[in-house]
Each structure stands twice: as structure tokens, then as C-alpha cells.
JSON list of C-alpha atoms in Angstrom, two decimals:
[
{"chain": "M", "resi": 14, "resn": "SER", "atom": "CA", "xyz": [-121.72, 115.45, 38.22]},
{"chain": "M", "resi": 15, "resn": "ALA", "atom": "CA", "xyz": [-118.91, 113.22, 39.59]},
{"chain": "M", "resi": 16, "resn": "PRO", "atom": "CA", "xyz": [-117.02, 112.04, 35.62]},
{"chain": "M", "resi": 17, "resn": "SER", "atom": "CA", "xyz": [-117.55, 108.45, 33.72]},
{"chain": "M", "resi": 18, "resn": "TYR", "atom": "CA", "xyz": [-114.42, 106.53, 33.28]},
{"chain": "M", "resi": 19, "resn": "SER", "atom": "CA", "xyz": [-115.03, 104.13, 31.44]},
{"chain": "M", "resi": 20, "resn": "ALA", "atom": "CA", "xyz": [-113.34, 99.68, 31.27]},
{"chain": "M", "resi": 21, "resn": "ARG", "atom": "CA", "xyz": [-110.32, 100.05, 29.38]},
{"chain": "M", "resi": 22, "resn": "ALA", "atom": "CA", "xyz": [-109.63, 96.81, 29.30]},
{"chain": "M", "resi": 23, "resn": "TRP", "atom": "CA", "xyz": [-111.30, 93.72, 31.40]},
{"chain": "M", "resi": 24, "resn": "VAL", "atom": "CA", "xyz": [-112.37, 89.93, 31.43]},
{"chain": "M", "resi": 25, "resn": "ASN", "atom": "CA", "xyz": [-114.69, 87.30, 32.84]},
{"chain": "M", "resi": 26, "resn": "PHE", "atom": "CA", "xyz": [-112.15, 83.79, 32.74]},
{"chain": "M", "resi": 27, "resn": "SER", "atom": "CA", "xyz": [-111.74, 80.16, 33.90]},
{"chain": "M", "resi": 28, "resn": "ALA", "atom": "CA", "xyz": [-109.70, 77.55, 35.00]},
{"chain": "M", "resi": 29, "resn": "TYR", "atom": "CA", "xyz": [-111.08, 75.06, 36.44]},
{"chain": "M", "resi": 30, "resn": "GLY", "atom": "CA", "xyz": [-112.48, 71.66, 36.01]},
{"chain": "M", "resi": 31, "resn": "HIS", "atom": "CA", "xyz": [-110.87, 72.67, 32.06]},
{"chain": "M", "resi": 32, "resn": "GLY", "atom": "CA", "xyz": [-108.54, 70.03, 32.19]},
{"chain": "M", "resi": 33, "resn": "GLY", "atom": "CA", "xyz": [-105.63, 72.64, 32.60]},
{"chain": "M", "resi": 34, "resn": "ASN", "atom": "CA", "xyz": [-107.31, 74.96, 29.48]},
{"chain": "M", "resi": 35, "resn": "VAL", "atom": "CA", "xyz": [-108.16, 79.09, 30.21]},
{"chain": "M", "resi": 36, "resn": "VAL", "atom": "CA", "xyz": [-111.74, 79.42, 28.69]},
{"chain": "M", "resi": 37, "resn": "ILE", "atom": "CA", "xyz": [-112.33, 83.12, 28.34]},
{"chain": "M", "resi": 38, "resn": "LYS", "atom": "CA", "xyz": [-116.05, 83.80, 28.92]},
{"chain": "M", "resi": 39, "resn": "GLY", "atom": "CA", "xyz": [-116.47, 87.00, 27.40]},
{"chain": "M", "resi": 40, "resn": "GLN", "atom": "CA", "xyz": [-113.29, 90.51, 26.65]},
{"chain": "M", "resi": 41, "resn": "GLY", "atom": "CA", "xyz": [-113.19, 93.53, 25.73]},
{"chain": "M", "resi": 42, "resn": "ASN", "atom": "CA", "xyz": [-109.78, 94.15, 24.77]},
{"chain": "M", "resi": 43, "resn": "VAL", "atom": "CA", "xyz": [-108.24, 91.36, 26.28]},
{"chain": "M", "resi": 44, "resn": "ALA", "atom": "CA", "xyz": [-106.47, 89.33, 22.94]},
{"chain": "M", "resi": 45, "resn": "SER", "atom": "CA", "xyz": [-105.57, 86.20, 25.69]},
{"chain": "M", "resi": 46, "resn": "VAL", "atom": "CA", "xyz": [-104.88, 84.79, 28.66]},
{"chain": "M", "resi": 47, "resn": "THR", "atom": "CA", "xyz": [-102.15, 82.72, 28.83]},
{"chain": "M", "resi": 48, "resn": "ASP", "atom": "CA", "xyz": [-102.00, 80.02, 32.01]},
{"chain": "M", "resi": 49, "resn": "ASN", "atom": "CA", "xyz": [-98.23, 79.76, 32.97]},
{"chain": "M", "resi": 50, "resn": "GLY", "atom": "CA", "xyz": [-99.27, 77.16, 35.74]},
{"chain": "M", "resi": 51, "resn": "VAL", "atom": "CA", "xyz": [-101.49, 76.51, 38.09]},
{"chain": "M", "resi": 52, "resn": "GLY", "atom": "CA", "xyz": [-102.84, 79.24, 39.84]},
{"chain": "M", "resi": 53, "resn": "ASP", "atom": "CA", "xyz": [-101.07, 82.06, 37.43]},
{"chain": "M", "resi": 54, "resn": "TYR", "atom": "CA", "xyz": [-101.87, 83.71, 34.34]},
{"chain": "M", "resi": 55, "resn": "THR", "atom": "CA", "xyz": [-100.42, 86.76, 32.34]},
{"chain": "M", "resi": 56, "resn": "ILE", "atom": "CA", "xyz": [-104.02, 88.82, 31.17]},
{"chain": "M", "resi": 57, "resn": "ASN", "atom": "CA", "xyz": [-102.80, 89.65, 27.03]},
{"chain": "M", "resi": 58, "resn": "PHE", "atom": "CA", "xyz": [-104.58, 93.00, 25.91]},
{"chain": "M", "resi": 59, "resn": "THR", "atom": "CA", "xyz": [-105.02, 93.85, 22.37]},
{"chain": "M", "resi": 60, "resn": "THR", "atom": "CA", "xyz": [-104.16, 97.18, 22.22]},
{"chain": "M", "resi": 61, "resn": "ALA", "atom": "CA", "xyz": [-101.95, 98.98, 24.80]},
{"chain": "M", "resi": 62, "resn": "MET", "atom": "CA", "xyz": [-102.38, 101.47, 27.62]},
{"chain": "M", "resi": 63, "resn": "SER", "atom": "CA", "xyz": [-100.99, 104.52, 27.71]},
{"chain": "M", "resi": 64, "resn": "VAL", "atom": "CA", "xyz": [-99.12, 104.07, 30.84]},
{"chain": "M", "resi": 65, "resn": "GLU", "atom": "CA", "xyz": [-98.38, 100.93, 33.70]},
{"chain": "M", "resi": 66, "resn": "ASN", "atom": "CA", "xyz": [-100.20, 103.16, 36.53]},
{"chain": "M", "resi": 67, "resn": "TYR", "atom": "CA", "xyz": [-103.47, 101.55, 35.80]},
{"chain": "M", "resi": 68, "resn": "ALA", "atom": "CA", "xyz": [-105.89, 100.52, 38.00]},
{"chain": "M", "resi": 69, "resn": "VAL", "atom": "CA", "xyz": [-107.13, 97.12, 38.54]},
{"chain": "M", "resi": 70, "resn": "ALA", "atom": "CA", "xyz": [-110.28, 95.74, 40.49]},
{"chain": "M", "resi": 71, "resn": "LEU", "atom": "CA", "xyz": [-110.41, 91.14, 40.80]},
{"chain": "M", "resi": 72, "resn": "ALA", "atom": "CA", "xyz": [-112.93, 88.59, 42.29]},
{"chain": "M", "resi": 73, "resn": "TYR", "atom": "CA", "xyz": [-113.33, 85.16, 42.09]},
{"chain": "M", "resi": 74, "resn": "SER", "atom": "CA", "xyz": [-115.23, 82.04, 42.75]},
{"chain": "M", "resi": 75, "resn": "SER", "atom": "CA", "xyz": [-113.50, 78.66, 42.70]},
{"chain": "M", "resi": 76, "resn": "GLY", "atom": "CA", "xyz": [-114.34, 75.01, 42.33]},
{"chain": "M", "resi": 77, "resn": "VAL", "atom": "CA", "xyz": [-112.00, 74.89, 45.53]},
{"chain": "M", "resi": 78, "resn": "ALA", "atom": "CA", "xyz": [-111.15, 76.85, 48.82]},
{"chain": "M", "resi": 79, "resn": "VAL", "atom": "CA", "xyz": [-109.50, 80.49, 47.10]},
{"chain": "M", "resi": 80, "resn": "SER", "atom": "CA", "xyz": [-108.62, 82.87, 49.99]},
{"chain": "M", "resi": 81, "resn": "VAL", "atom": "CA", "xyz": [-106.20, 85.00, 47.38]},
{"chain": "M", "resi": 82, "resn": "PHE", "atom": "CA", "xyz": [-106.98, 86.40, 43.95]},
{"chain": "M", "resi": 83, "resn": "TYR", "atom": "CA", "xyz": [-103.76, 89.02, 43.39]},
{"chain": "M", "resi": 84, "resn": "ILE", "atom": "CA", "xyz": [-101.92, 90.88, 41.07]},
{"chain": "M", "resi": 85, "resn": "SER", "atom": "CA", "xyz": [-98.59, 88.79, 40.97]},
{"chain": "M", "resi": 86, "resn": "THR", "atom": "CA", "xyz": [-95.41, 90.59, 42.36]},
{"chain": "M", "resi": 87, "resn": "THR", "atom": "CA", "xyz": [-91.10, 89.59, 40.93]},
{"chain": "M", "resi": 88, "resn": "SER", "atom": "CA", "xyz": [-90.47, 86.40, 42.96]},
{"chain": "M", "resi": 89, "resn": "ASP", "atom": "CA", "xyz": [-89.08, 87.64, 45.66]},
{"chain": "M", "resi": 90, "resn": "GLY", "atom": "CA", "xyz": [-92.84, 88.48, 46.36]},
{"chain": "M", "resi": 91, "resn": "VAL", "atom": "CA", "xyz": [-92.21, 92.40, 46.54]},
{"chain": "M", "resi": 92, "resn": "LEU", "atom": "CA", "xyz": [-93.33, 96.15, 44.06]},
{"chain": "M", "resi": 93, "resn": "PRO", "atom": "CA", "xyz": [-93.26, 96.23, 41.14]},
{"chain": "M", "resi": 94, "resn": "THR", "atom": "CA", "xyz": [-95.69, 93.81, 40.37]},
{"chain": "M", "resi": 95, "resn": "LEU", "atom": "CA", "xyz": [-95.42, 91.95, 36.61]},
{"chain": "M", "resi": 96, "resn": "LYS", "atom": "CA", "xyz": [-97.66, 95.12, 35.14]},
{"chain": "M", "resi": 97, "resn": "THR", "atom": "CA", "xyz": [-96.64, 96.92, 32.43]},
{"chain": "M", "resi": 98, "resn": "ALA", "atom": "CA", "xyz": [-98.20, 99.10, 29.79]},
{"chain": "M", "resi": 99, "resn": "SER", "atom": "CA", "xyz": [-98.83, 95.06, 27.69]},
{"chain": "M", "resi": 100, "resn": "ALA", "atom": "CA", "xyz": [-99.74, 92.84, 30.14]},
{"chain": "M", "resi": 101, "resn": "LEU", "atom": "CA", "xyz": [-101.09, 92.24, 33.61]},
{"chain": "M", "resi": 102, "resn": "ARG", "atom": "CA", "xyz": [-100.01, 88.60, 35.71]},
{"chain": "M", "resi": 103, "resn": "VAL", "atom": "CA", "xyz": [-102.28, 87.56, 38.08]},
{"chain": "M", "resi": 104, "resn": "ARG", "atom": "CA", "xyz": [-102.35, 83.82, 41.17]},
{"chain": "M", "resi": 105, "resn": "SER", "atom": "CA", "xyz": [-104.96, 82.20, 42.96]},
{"chain": "M", "resi": 106, "resn": "ILE", "atom": "CA", "xyz": [-103.51, 81.01, 46.38]},
{"chain": "M", "resi": 107, "resn": "ALA", "atom": "CA", "xyz": [-105.38, 77.88, 48.38]},
{"chain": "M", "resi": 108, "resn": "ALA", "atom": "CA", "xyz": [-107.18, 78.64, 51.73]},
{"chain": "M", "resi": 109, "resn": "ASN", "atom": "CA", "xyz": [-104.64, 77.36, 52.99]},
{"chain": "M", "resi": 110, "resn": "ASN", "atom": "CA", "xyz": [-102.17, 79.41, 51.21]},
{"chain": "M", "resi": 111, "resn": "ALA", "atom": "CA", "xyz": [-99.51, 76.38, 50.95]},
{"chain": "M", "resi": 112, "resn": "ILE", "atom": "CA", "xyz": [-99.76, 75.36, 47.30]},
{"chain": "M", "resi": 113, "resn": "GLU", "atom": "CA", "xyz": [-101.90, 78.09, 44.20]},
{"chain": "M", "resi": 114, "resn": "VAL", "atom": "CA", "xyz": [-105.24, 76.88, 42.33]},
{"chain": "M", "resi": 115, "resn": "ASP", "atom": "CA", "xyz": [-107.47, 76.53, 39.02]},
{"chain": "M", "resi": 116, "resn": "VAL", "atom": "CA", "xyz": [-109.99, 79.30, 39.67]},
{"chain": "M", "resi": 117, "resn": "ALA", "atom": "CA", "xyz": [-113.69, 78.62, 38.71]},
{"chain": "M", "resi": 118, "resn": "ASP", "atom": "CA", "xyz": [-114.82, 82.24, 37.58]},
{"chain": "M", "resi": 119, "resn": "ALA", "atom": "CA", "xyz": [-112.67, 85.09, 37.75]},
{"chain": "M", "resi": 120, "resn": "SER", "atom": "CA", "xyz": [-112.86, 88.70, 36.07]},
{"chain": "M", "resi": 121, "resn": "VAL", "atom": "CA", "xyz": [-110.48, 91.70, 35.85]},
{"chain": "M", "resi": 122, "resn": "VAL", "atom": "CA", "xyz": [-111.20, 94.88, 34.68]},
{"chain": "M", "resi": 123, "resn": "ILE", "atom": "CA", "xyz": [-109.08, 97.74, 33.45]},
{"chain": "M", "resi": 124, "resn": "TYR", "atom": "CA", "xyz": [-109.50, 101.40, 34.62]},
{"chain": "M", "resi": 125, "resn": "GLN", "atom": "CA", "xyz": [-106.64, 103.98, 33.59]}
]
């Protein structure tokens, strides 16, 4: 009897083993995924969210040991996140937390 809330946007992409390119394997309301560098991506929405306080679900698998796939924060590592109505920036960190690494299979879902 609880209300149903559909995803406002979703994307499944890969960046590992593609020569520095992001390959979108499936998407809904995502115009593109920008590769900002190794393990650093911006998901650009086709139609912007109405507000910035949407919910995000992240999942990944990798060709290398990734320990964290997370919503990116400002350069000082604290809030606010680099999350806007029109885009979301996400990053992946290696298991030793020393360097960013590309993900082999990343899924991001936006709810609002």
C-alpha cells in the first residue's frame, strides 16, 4: 500500500579497458557521462531534476580492486557534494585508497 516512486534517471556505464573512454551500456534521462579523469565521472541529465536534494543509489564492479564508489565532494573533501539539478559527479577509489581507478561496470540511479 506504500506509494511507488519511479527512478528519475539511471545509467549503467563502463570506463575500465576502453582506452580512457566511457561507454554507456544503458540509460534513462542521461544525456552523457563525462570522463573527468581516471575514476572521476560527471553524469549529465537530459532533463534536470526539480531540486538538488534527490536520492542516489550507486553500485559497481571493477577490473581492479575498488573499495569506494561515491558521490564526489568539493576539493576539500567536505560537503556540499558536487550534485546539481542538472548533473552528478561520482568517483571511485582503489582498495588501498591511494589512487582513483576506472570502474568496469557502474550503475547510478536517481530518485526524486
